[in-house]
Every structure is written in structure tokens, then in C-alpha cells.
Amino acid sequence: MSVDVTVARSLREALEALARPGAPTQVLAGGTDLMVELRTGRARPERVVDVWKLGELRGVRAESDGLRIGALATCAELRQDPLVARGAALVAAACAEVGAEQIQARATLGGNLGTASPAADLNPALVALGARVRLVSLAGARELSCDEFLAGYRRTLRRPDELVESVLVPTRPAGERCGLRKVGTRRAQSISKLVVALALSVEGRRITALRAAAGSVGPRTLRLAGLERALVGAALEPQLLRAAALRSAREDIAPIDDVRSSEAYRRQVFARVLATLLGELSGAFACPS
Ligand SMILES: Cc1cc2nc3c(=O)[nH]c(=O)nc-3n(C[C@H](O)[C@H](O)[C@H](O)COP(=O)(O)OP(=O)(O)OC[C@H]3O[C@@H](n4cnc5c(N)ncnc54)[C@H](O)[C@@H]3O)c2cc1C
């Protein structure tokens, strides 16, 4: 089957190509997902719009309310960017966990969001940071929280005529502590068995704010709403943190048995990883006993 490819030279040209009625069209960024999907036949677009050369979707800049990251920012770029290190270090930490260096050189932020894979590593970091995605089309622009945007298993709220243009990571509260843990079969080139991301603030001996998200433990990137409810305002008691992590492993997530892991393993390891991360970030304890 032949595919009609438009190599867009401007954002306008890309949006016009996406707005053309008719045949199913797919956006191509770094291609690390889409080329695999095309080769295996899991994706069968009749038209592809290649956006890789669009300067309008590149770059990182500070705005009044946070850090704006272009959709085409690659994992390699984000790992090295000083603005990201200051304003979205959790995203840089997630980028370090993606594939290996060759993949990181092409894999983009917009592509990670675009796949809406439950195993995507950047998306839990974006949800934990309360990041917002900006979508553009010929009709204008709109913003959604990344949490809303990642609507289901490999399903987003992007309309076919829209592109992911950028992501805004809101300005971080002073003293916030962030952390991410991925569990895979190997250190590199391995898709997550689970990934957990936390953004937490502590005052005195109390947790004052917490956003938490996880991947590979449900049909989509999941916000850990029960954990957040249980711990915001809670005292930094090791027992309490461990109990909240165990409850979250029972109630916040919906893992399955699949080629990478089992439901039972994921629930057990999730609870330990979450408890360890909570303990390390809050300073309540170094490791769970
Ligand atoms: C060997 C290997 C290892 C990998 N390891 C990991 C890993 O450890 N962790 C991980 O998270 N991922 C991993 N991946 C998956 C992949 O690298 C990431 O999902 C990456 O972020 C995809 O970005 P991309 O630019 O290559 O996307 P593409 O492949 O170009 O596109 C992916 C999807 O997003 C859509 N899309 C892309 N950009 C936009 C946009 N601007 N607007 C709207 N839609 C868009 C495309 O239409 C497509 O549906 C791996 C892939 C490979 C091949």
C-alpha cells in the first residue's frame, strides 16, 4: 500500500495538510513509534504529515507561568537543557529512562504524548507536574491538562486536524521535591513494567502538596488520586506512608498480566517503589524495612 507523505516546511503547511478531508492521516515526528507501527501494520494511514523540520515546534522557553517545551524537543535535548533542569527536572529524569541514546536522539515529547501508550515514560512526569498541552489547528489553539488529554488506551483528545504544539510545565513551588522510578527488565532499551512519578512539598513534618502519576499499571497513564487524598496534610510518619502506598497499589491502579509482567508483580513492586520514593523525597525514611 502506498502512503502519501507531506514533508511540512511550515506550521501552516502542516495544519493545512491535516485539515484536508478524507483519508486517515498520521503525524510523523521522530518516528521511533510510528515507523515501528507502520512496519508491523498496526498503523495503516493513507497520508503522513512529517513535522520533523518545523522550527515552530522546537525549543524551550521560560514564560510568566512556567516552562514552555516545544513538541519536537527530543529526550536528548531535554536531558541537557538548563531551563528544564531548573523548571522541569522530573521531565529530564523521565527522558533519561527512554530507550537508549539512539532512541533519545529522535524520540520527542509530542510523540510520547501522541502515542498515549500506558507504558510511555514521559507522560507520568507530565501528569505529576500538572503540565498542560497546547493543541493547534487552522481553527486556533486550545489547552488541556495532560491528564485529560491522555484519555484512554492509546487514545487522546486530539482532533485529527490538530497538532500537539507544545507543553507548559507550570512554575514549580519553592522547595518542591520530585522523583521518578522506572522498573524494567534491563537498565536501558526496556519498556516499563511500571513507572512512578511524584511531585511533593513538605512543611515541617507534614506533606502540604502531592501530585502522583504512574505508567504501565493501567490502560492509560494514571493519576494516583487516592494516594494524593490520603497524604496531603498527613504527618511524615513512615508507617503512614507505607500504608498509603499499599492502599494505592490496591485501589489507584489496574495492572494486567502481559508480556512484560504480571498483575501480582506489578502491584507488589509498585507498593515498594512508591513507599521508597515517598520516604526518600519526604525525608521520612531512606528505605522501607
Ligand atoms: C527501541 C525503542 C525503545 C523505546 N523505549 C521507550 C522507553 O523506554 N520509554 C518510552 O516512553 N518510549 C519508548 N519508546 C517509544 C518512543 O521512542 C517514544 O514514545 C517517543 O517519545 C515517540 O516520539 P517520536 O517523536 O518518535 O514519535 P513518532 O513515532 O513520530 O509518533 C508517535 C505518535 O505520536 C503522534 N505524534 C507525534 N508528534 C505529534 C505531534 N506534534 N502532534 C500530534 N501527534 C503527534 C504520531 O502521529 C504517532 O501516533 C521506544 C521505541 C523504540 C523503537
Coordinates of C-alpha atoms and ligand atoms in Angstrom, one line a residue:
M1 CA 0.0 0.0 0.0
S2 CA 1.4 3.4 -0.9
V3 CA 1.4 6.3 1.6
D4 CA 1.1 9.9 0.6
V5 CA 3.8 11.8 2.6
T6 CA 3.8 15.6 3.1
V7 CA 7.1 17.0 4.4
A8 CA 5.8 20.2 6.0
R9 CA 8.1 23.2 5.6
S10 CA 5.9 25.5 7.9
L11 CA 3.4 25.0 10.6
R12 CA 0.7 26.4 8.3
E13 CA 1.5 23.8 5.7
A14 CA 1.3 21.0 8.3
L15 CA -2.0 22.2 9.6
E16 CA -3.4 22.6 6.0
A17 CA -2.4 19.0 5.3
L18 CA -4.0 17.8 8.5
A19 CA -7.2 19.7 7.7
R20 CA -7.6 18.1 4.3
P21 CA -10.8 15.9 4.5
G22 CA -10.8 12.3 3.6
A23 CA -8.1 9.7 4.1
P24 CA -6.8 8.8 7.6
T25 CA -3.7 10.9 8.2
Q26 CA -0.9 10.5 10.8
V27 CA 1.7 12.9 12.1
L28 CA 5.3 11.9 11.9
A29 CA 7.8 13.4 14.4
G30 CA 10.9 11.4 15.4
G31 CA 9.3 8.2 14.0
T32 CA 10.5 6.0 16.8
D33 CA 7.0 4.7 17.4
L34 CA 5.3 5.4 14.1
M35 CA 7.9 3.7 11.9
V36 CA 7.5 0.5 14.0
E37 CA 3.7 0.7 13.8
L38 CA 3.9 1.1 10.0
R39 CA 6.3 -1.8 9.6
T40 CA 4.2 -4.1 11.7
G41 CA 1.0 -3.0 10.1
R42 CA -0.5 -1.8 13.3
A43 CA -0.9 1.7 11.8
R44 CA -2.2 2.0 8.2
P45 CA -2.5 5.7 7.4
E46 CA -3.1 6.7 3.8
R47 CA -1.4 10.0 4.4
V48 CA 1.5 11.1 6.7
V49 CA 2.4 14.6 7.6
D50 CA 6.1 14.8 8.5
V51 CA 6.6 17.7 11.0
W52 CA 10.3 17.0 12.0
K53 CA 11.6 20.1 10.2
L54 CA 9.3 22.6 11.9
G55 CA 11.2 25.1 13.9
E56 CA 7.9 26.4 15.3
L57 CA 7.6 23.1 17.4
R58 CA 11.1 23.2 18.7
G59 CA 12.8 24.9 21.7
V60 CA 12.3 25.5 25.4
R61 CA 11.5 28.9 26.8
A62 CA 10.6 30.4 30.1
E63 CA 7.1 32.1 30.3
S64 CA 5.5 34.1 33.1
D65 CA 3.6 31.0 34.4
G66 CA 6.1 28.2 33.6
L67 CA 8.3 26.5 31.1
R68 CA 7.1 26.0 27.5
I69 CA 8.6 23.0 25.8
G70 CA 8.1 22.5 22.1
A71 CA 6.5 19.2 20.9
L72 CA 9.6 18.3 18.9
A73 CA 12.0 18.6 21.8
T74 CA 13.8 15.3 21.9
C75 CA 14.7 13.4 25.0
A76 CA 18.4 14.0 24.4
E77 CA 17.8 17.8 24.2
L78 CA 15.6 17.8 27.3
R79 CA 18.2 15.9 29.3
Q80 CA 20.8 18.6 28.6
D81 CA 18.6 21.8 28.7
P82 CA 19.5 24.1 31.7
L83 CA 16.0 25.6 31.8
V84 CA 14.5 22.0 32.0
A85 CA 17.0 21.1 34.7
R86 CA 15.7 24.1 36.8
G87 CA 12.0 24.1 35.9
A88 CA 11.1 20.5 34.9
A89 CA 13.8 18.2 36.3
L90 CA 11.3 15.4 36.5
V91 CA 10.8 15.5 32.7
A92 CA 14.6 15.3 32.3
A93 CA 14.7 12.3 34.7
A94 CA 12.0 10.6 32.6
C95 CA 13.9 11.3 29.4
A96 CA 16.9 9.5 30.8
E97 CA 14.8 6.4 31.1
V98 CA 13.6 6.3 27.5
G99 CA 15.2 3.5 25.3
A100 CA 18.9 4.2 24.8
E101 CA 20.8 7.1 23.4
Q102 CA 19.9 6.4 19.7
I103 CA 16.2 6.5 20.6
Q104 CA 16.6 9.5 22.8
A105 CA 18.1 11.4 19.9
R106 CA 14.8 11.1 17.9
A107 CA 12.1 10.5 20.5
T108 CA 10.1 13.6 21.1
L109 CA 7.9 14.9 23.9
G110 CA 5.0 15.4 21.5
G111 CA 5.5 11.8 20.2
N112 CA 5.3 10.4 23.7
L113 CA 2.1 12.2 24.3
G114 CA 0.8 11.3 20.8
T115 CA 1.2 7.6 21.4
A116 CA -0.8 7.7 24.6
S117 CA 0.8 4.4 25.4
P118 CA 0.2 3.4 29.0
A119 CA 3.9 2.5 29.1
A120 CA 5.2 5.9 28.0
D121 CA 7.8 7.2 30.4
L122 CA 7.4 11.0 29.9
N123 CA 3.7 11.1 30.4
P124 CA 3.6 10.2 34.2
A125 CA 6.1 13.0 34.8
L126 CA 4.0 15.5 32.8
V127 CA 0.8 14.5 34.7
A128 CA 2.6 14.7 38.1
L129 CA 3.8 18.2 37.2
G130 CA 0.3 19.3 36.3
A131 CA 1.5 20.1 32.7
R132 CA -0.8 21.4 30.0
V133 CA -0.7 20.5 26.4
R134 CA -1.3 23.1 23.7
L135 CA -3.0 21.9 20.5
V136 CA -3.1 24.0 17.4
S137 CA -5.2 23.8 14.2
L138 CA -6.3 26.2 11.4
A139 CA -9.2 27.0 13.7
G140 CA -6.9 28.2 16.5
A141 CA -5.3 26.9 19.7
R142 CA -6.6 25.2 22.9
E143 CA -5.0 23.9 26.0
L144 CA -5.8 20.8 28.0
S145 CA -4.2 19.2 31.1
C146 CA -2.0 16.3 30.0
D147 CA -4.1 14.2 32.4
E148 CA -7.3 15.0 30.4
F149 CA -5.5 14.7 27.0
L150 CA -4.4 11.1 27.7
A151 CA -8.0 9.9 27.6
G152 CA -7.6 6.1 27.3
Y153 CA -5.6 3.2 25.9
R154 CA -3.6 4.8 23.1
R155 CA -6.3 7.4 22.8
T156 CA -6.0 11.2 23.2
L157 CA -8.4 14.1 22.9
R158 CA -6.5 15.4 19.8
R159 CA -8.8 16.1 16.9
P160 CA -7.5 14.8 13.5
D161 CA -6.9 18.4 12.3
E162 CA -4.8 19.3 15.4
L163 CA -1.1 19.1 16.2
V164 CA 0.5 19.0 19.6
E165 CA 2.4 22.3 19.5
S166 CA 3.9 22.4 23.0
V167 CA 3.6 21.6 26.7
L168 CA 3.6 24.1 29.5
V169 CA 5.1 22.9 32.8
P170 CA 3.8 25.3 35.5
T171 CA 6.3 27.2 37.6
R172 CA 7.3 24.9 40.4
P173 CA 6.6 25.8 44.1
A174 CA 9.7 26.7 46.1
G175 CA 11.2 23.7 47.8
E176 CA 9.2 21.1 45.8
R177 CA 10.8 17.7 45.7
C178 CA 10.3 15.5 42.6
G179 CA 11.3 11.9 41.8
L180 CA 10.7 9.2 39.2
R181 CA 11.3 5.4 39.3
K182 CA 11.1 3.0 36.4
V183 CA 11.2 -0.7 36.7
G184 CA 12.1 -2.6 33.5
T185 CA 13.8 -5.8 32.5
R186 CA 17.1 -4.0 32.0
R187 CA 18.6 -0.6 32.7
A188 CA 18.3 0.5 29.0
Q189 CA 16.2 -0.3 25.9
S190 CA 13.4 -1.7 28.0
I191 CA 9.7 -0.8 28.1
S192 CA 8.4 -0.1 31.6
K193 CA 7.0 -2.8 33.8
L194 CA 5.9 0.2 35.8
V195 CA 6.9 3.8 36.2
V196 CA 6.0 6.2 39.1
A197 CA 6.4 10.0 39.2
L198 CA 5.9 12.2 42.3
A199 CA 6.0 15.9 43.0
L200 CA 5.8 16.6 46.7
S201 CA 6.0 19.6 49.1
V202 CA 6.7 19.3 52.8
E203 CA 6.5 21.9 55.5
G204 CA 7.8 21.0 58.9
R205 CA 6.7 17.4 59.4
R206 CA 3.7 17.5 57.1
I207 CA 3.1 16.9 53.4
T208 CA 1.4 20.0 52.1
A209 CA 1.1 19.1 48.4
L210 CA 1.4 16.0 46.3
R211 CA 0.7 15.1 42.7
A212 CA 1.4 11.5 41.7
A213 CA 1.1 9.5 38.5
A214 CA 2.1 6.1 37.2
G215 CA 2.5 4.2 33.9
S216 CA 2.2 0.6 32.8
V217 CA -0.2 -0.1 35.7
G218 CA -3.5 0.5 33.8
P219 CA -4.9 1.2 30.4
R220 CA -3.6 4.8 30.4
T221 CA -1.2 7.0 32.4
L222 CA -2.9 7.1 35.8
R223 CA -3.1 9.9 38.3
L224 CA -2.8 8.4 41.8
A225 CA -5.8 10.3 43.2
G226 CA -6.3 8.1 46.3
L227 CA -2.7 8.5 47.3
E228 CA -2.9 12.3 46.9
R229 CA -6.1 12.4 49.0
A230 CA -4.6 10.3 51.7
L231 CA -1.3 12.1 52.1
V232 CA -1.9 15.8 51.5
G233 CA -2.0 17.2 55.1
A234 CA -0.6 14.0 56.5
A235 CA 2.3 13.7 59.0
L236 CA 5.6 12.3 57.8
E237 CA 5.2 9.0 59.6
P238 CA 7.0 6.1 57.9
Q239 CA 4.1 3.7 58.8
L240 CA 1.5 6.0 57.4
L241 CA 3.5 6.5 54.1
R242 CA 3.9 2.7 53.7
A243 CA 0.2 2.1 54.4
A244 CA -0.8 4.8 51.9
A245 CA 1.5 3.2 49.3
L246 CA -0.1 -0.3 49.9
R247 CA -3.6 1.2 49.6
S248 CA -2.6 2.9 46.4
A249 CA -1.4 -0.4 45.0
R250 CA -4.8 -1.9 45.7
E251 CA -7.0 1.0 44.7
D252 CA -5.4 3.5 42.4
I253 CA -4.0 1.2 39.7
A254 CA -5.4 -1.5 37.4
P255 CA -2.5 -3.6 36.2
I256 CA -2.8 -6.6 34.0
D257 CA -0.8 -9.7 33.1
D258 CA 1.0 -9.1 29.8
V259 CA 4.3 -9.9 28.0
R260 CA 6.3 -7.7 30.3
S261 CA 5.0 -8.6 33.7
S262 CA 2.1 -9.9 35.8
E263 CA -0.6 -8.1 37.7
A264 CA 0.6 -9.5 41.0
Y265 CA 4.2 -8.5 40.5
R266 CA 3.2 -5.0 39.4
R267 CA 1.0 -4.4 42.5
Q268 CA 3.7 -5.7 44.9
V269 CA 6.6 -3.8 43.3
F270 CA 4.6 -0.7 42.8
A271 CA 3.8 -0.6 46.6
R272 CA 7.5 -0.9 47.4
V273 CA 8.8 1.5 44.8
L274 CA 6.2 4.1 45.8
A275 CA 6.9 3.7 49.5
T276 CA 10.6 4.1 48.9
L277 CA 10.2 7.1 46.7
L278 CA 7.8 8.8 49.2
G279 CA 10.2 8.1 52.0
E280 CA 13.3 9.4 50.1
L281 CA 11.5 12.6 48.9
S282 CA 9.9 13.5 52.1
G283 CA 12.9 12.6 54.2
A284 CA 10.7 10.3 56.4
F285 CA 13.0 7.3 55.8
A286 CA 15.6 6.1 53.4
C287 CA 14.3 2.7 52.6
P288 CA 11.2 0.7 53.5
S289 CA 12.0 -2.1 56.0
Ligands
LIG1 C1 13.7 0.6 20.6 C2 12.7 1.5 21.2 C3 12.7 1.7 22.6 C4 11.8 2.6 23.2 N1 11.9 2.8 24.5 C5 11.0 3.6 25.1 C6 11.0 3.8 26.5 O1 11.9 3.3 27.2 N2 10.1 4.7 27.1 C7 9.2 5.3 26.3 O2 8.4 6.1 26.8 N3 9.1 5.1 24.9 C8 10.0 4.3 24.4 N4 9.9 4.1 23.0 C9 8.8 4.7 22.3 C10 9.1 6.0 21.6 O3 10.5 6.3 21.5 C11 8.5 7.2 22.4 O4 7.1 7.1 22.5 C12 8.8 8.6 21.7 O5 8.6 9.6 22.6 C13 7.9 8.8 20.5 O6 8.3 10.0 19.9 P1 8.5 10.2 18.3 O7 8.8 11.6 18.1 O8 9.5 9.2 17.8 O9 7.0 9.9 17.8 P2 6.5 9.3 16.4 O10 6.9 7.9 16.3 O11 6.9 10.2 15.3 O12 4.9 9.5 16.7 C14 4.3 8.7 17.7 C15 2.8 9.1 17.7 O13 2.6 10.4 18.1 C16 1.9 11.1 17.1 N5 2.6 12.5 17.1 C17 3.9 12.7 17.1 N6 4.2 14.0 17.2 C18 3.0 14.6 17.3 C19 2.5 16.0 17.3 N7 3.4 17.0 17.5 N8 1.2 16.2 17.3 C20 0.3 15.2 17.3 N9 0.7 13.9 17.2 C21 2.0 13.6 17.2 C22 2.2 10.4 15.8 O14 1.2 10.6 14.9 C23 2.2 8.9 16.3 O15 0.8 8.5 16.5 C24 10.8 3.2 22.4 C25 10.8 3.0 21.0 C26 11.7 2.1 20.4 C27 11.7 1.9 18.9

